[in-house]
Each structure stands twice: as C-alpha cells, then as structure tokens.
Coordinates of N, CA and C in Angstrom, one line a residue:
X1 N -212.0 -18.3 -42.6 CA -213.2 -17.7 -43.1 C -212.8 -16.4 -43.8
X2 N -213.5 -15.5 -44.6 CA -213.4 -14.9 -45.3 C -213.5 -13.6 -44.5
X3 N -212.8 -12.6 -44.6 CA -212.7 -11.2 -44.1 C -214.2 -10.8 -44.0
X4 N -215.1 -10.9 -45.0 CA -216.4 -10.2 -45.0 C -217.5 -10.7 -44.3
X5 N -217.5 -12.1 -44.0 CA -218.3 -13.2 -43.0 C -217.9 -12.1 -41.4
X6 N -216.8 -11.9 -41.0 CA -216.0 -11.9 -40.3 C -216.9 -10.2 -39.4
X7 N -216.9 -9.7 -40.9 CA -217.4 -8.0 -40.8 C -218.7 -8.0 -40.5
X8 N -219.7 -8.9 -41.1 CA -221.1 -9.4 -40.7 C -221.5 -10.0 -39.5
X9 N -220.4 -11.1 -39.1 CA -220.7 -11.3 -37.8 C -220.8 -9.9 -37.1
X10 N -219.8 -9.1 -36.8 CA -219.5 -8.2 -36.2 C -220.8 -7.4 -36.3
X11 N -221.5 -7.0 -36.9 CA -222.4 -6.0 -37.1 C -223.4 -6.8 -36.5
X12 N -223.3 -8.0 -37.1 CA -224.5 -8.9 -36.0 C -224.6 -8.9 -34.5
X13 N -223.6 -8.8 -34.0 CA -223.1 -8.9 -32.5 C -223.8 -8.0 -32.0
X14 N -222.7 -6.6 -33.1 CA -223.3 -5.2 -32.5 C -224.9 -4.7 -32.4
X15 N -225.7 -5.2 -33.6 CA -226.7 -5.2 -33.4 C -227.5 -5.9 -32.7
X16 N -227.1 -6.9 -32.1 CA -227.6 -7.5 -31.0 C -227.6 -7.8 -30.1
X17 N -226.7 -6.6 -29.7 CA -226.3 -5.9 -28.3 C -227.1 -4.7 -28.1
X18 N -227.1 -4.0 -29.2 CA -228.0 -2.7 -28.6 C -229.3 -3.3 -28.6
X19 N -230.1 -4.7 -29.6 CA -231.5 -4.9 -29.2 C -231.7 -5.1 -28.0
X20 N -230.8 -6.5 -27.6 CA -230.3 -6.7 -25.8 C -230.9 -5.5 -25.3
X21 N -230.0 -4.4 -25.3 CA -229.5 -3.5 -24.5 C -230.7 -2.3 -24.6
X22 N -231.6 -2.3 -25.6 CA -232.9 -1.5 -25.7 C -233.9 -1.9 -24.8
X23 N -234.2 -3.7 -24.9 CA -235.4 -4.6 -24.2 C -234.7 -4.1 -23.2
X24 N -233.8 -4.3 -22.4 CA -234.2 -4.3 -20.9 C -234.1 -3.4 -20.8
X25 N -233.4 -1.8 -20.8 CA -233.4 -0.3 -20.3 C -233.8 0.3 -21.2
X26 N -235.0 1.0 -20.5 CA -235.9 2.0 -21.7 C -234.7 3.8 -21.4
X27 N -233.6 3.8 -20.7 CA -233.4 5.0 -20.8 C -232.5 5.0 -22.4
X28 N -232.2 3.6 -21.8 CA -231.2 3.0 -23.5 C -231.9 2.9 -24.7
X29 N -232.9 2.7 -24.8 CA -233.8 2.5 -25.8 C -234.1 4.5 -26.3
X30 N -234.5 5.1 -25.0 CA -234.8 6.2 -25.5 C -234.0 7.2 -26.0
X31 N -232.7 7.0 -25.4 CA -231.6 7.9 -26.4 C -231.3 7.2 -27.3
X32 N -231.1 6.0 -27.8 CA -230.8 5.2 -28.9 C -231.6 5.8 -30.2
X33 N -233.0 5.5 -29.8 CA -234.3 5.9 -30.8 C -233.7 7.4 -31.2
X34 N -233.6 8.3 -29.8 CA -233.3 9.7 -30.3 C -232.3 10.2 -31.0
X35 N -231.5 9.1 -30.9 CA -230.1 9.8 -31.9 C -229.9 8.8 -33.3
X36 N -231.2 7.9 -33.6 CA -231.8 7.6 -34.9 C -232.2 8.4 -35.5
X37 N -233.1 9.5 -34.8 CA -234.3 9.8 -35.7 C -233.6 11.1 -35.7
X38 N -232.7 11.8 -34.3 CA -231.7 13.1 -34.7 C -231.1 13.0 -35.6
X39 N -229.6 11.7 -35.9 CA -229.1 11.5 -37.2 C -229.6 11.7 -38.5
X40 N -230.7 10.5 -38.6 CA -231.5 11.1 -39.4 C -232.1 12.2 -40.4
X41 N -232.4 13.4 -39.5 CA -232.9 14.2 -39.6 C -232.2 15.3 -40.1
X42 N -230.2 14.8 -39.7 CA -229.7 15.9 -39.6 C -229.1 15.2 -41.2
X43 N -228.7 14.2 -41.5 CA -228.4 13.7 -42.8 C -229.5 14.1 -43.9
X44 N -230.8 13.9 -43.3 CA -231.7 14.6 -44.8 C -231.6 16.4 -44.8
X45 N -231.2 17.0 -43.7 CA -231.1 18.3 -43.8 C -229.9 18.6 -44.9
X46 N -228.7 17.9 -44.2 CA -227.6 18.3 -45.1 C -227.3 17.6 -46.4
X47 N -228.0 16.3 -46.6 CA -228.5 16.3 -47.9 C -228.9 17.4 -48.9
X48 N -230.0 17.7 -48.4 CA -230.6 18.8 -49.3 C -230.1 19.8 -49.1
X49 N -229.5 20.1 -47.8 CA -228.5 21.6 -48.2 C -227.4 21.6 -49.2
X50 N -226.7 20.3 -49.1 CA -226.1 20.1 -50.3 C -226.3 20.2 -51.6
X51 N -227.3 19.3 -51.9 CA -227.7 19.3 -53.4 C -228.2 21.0 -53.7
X52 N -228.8 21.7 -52.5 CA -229.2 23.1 -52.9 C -227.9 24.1 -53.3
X53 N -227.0 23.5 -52.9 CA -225.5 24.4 -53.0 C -225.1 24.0 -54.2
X54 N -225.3 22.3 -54.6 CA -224.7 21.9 -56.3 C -225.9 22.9 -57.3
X55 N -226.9 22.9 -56.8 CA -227.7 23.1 -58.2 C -227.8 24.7 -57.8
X56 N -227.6 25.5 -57.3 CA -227.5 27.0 -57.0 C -226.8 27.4 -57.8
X57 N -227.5 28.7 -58.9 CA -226.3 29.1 -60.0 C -225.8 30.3 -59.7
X58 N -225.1 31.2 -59.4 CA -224.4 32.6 -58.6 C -224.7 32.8 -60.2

C-alpha cells in the first residue's frame, strides 16, 4: 500500500482512540476538550500577535 493510506490509517486509529477514550472517562474527555480549546486559543493569540508584528511599521 501506499505510504499515505498508511498515514491515514494512523490518524484514524489515533483518533479513535481518544473518542474510545473520551466516551468512557469524562476526566479524559475534560482535559482533552481543555487542551482543544487552550491550544486553540493560544494559536489565534499568536496568530495575531504575529501578523501585528508583520504589519507594525517602527
């Protein structure tokens, strides 16, 4: 099979290990969610801190 099938399965797995692993333990579920919506939050921060530092003219 093809290297890329290969990579998809993989992500498939993984992702269907943490749903597994969310349904039955909600402490799993609740740090999981939290370090979604933390990541998240910290990628749009430094997003736009970024883009505020390209377009900033000294």
């Amino acid at each position: 099979m093809d290297k890329r099938i290969y990579t998809l399965i993989f992500f498939f797995v993984i992702y269907f290990l943490m749903a597994v692993g969310m349904l039955l333990f909600a402490p799993l579920q609740q740090f999981l969610t939290g370090m979604l919506f933390g990541l998240a939050g910290l990628l749009l921060f430094f997003g736009f801190f970024g883009l505020w530092l390209l377009e900033r003219k000294d």
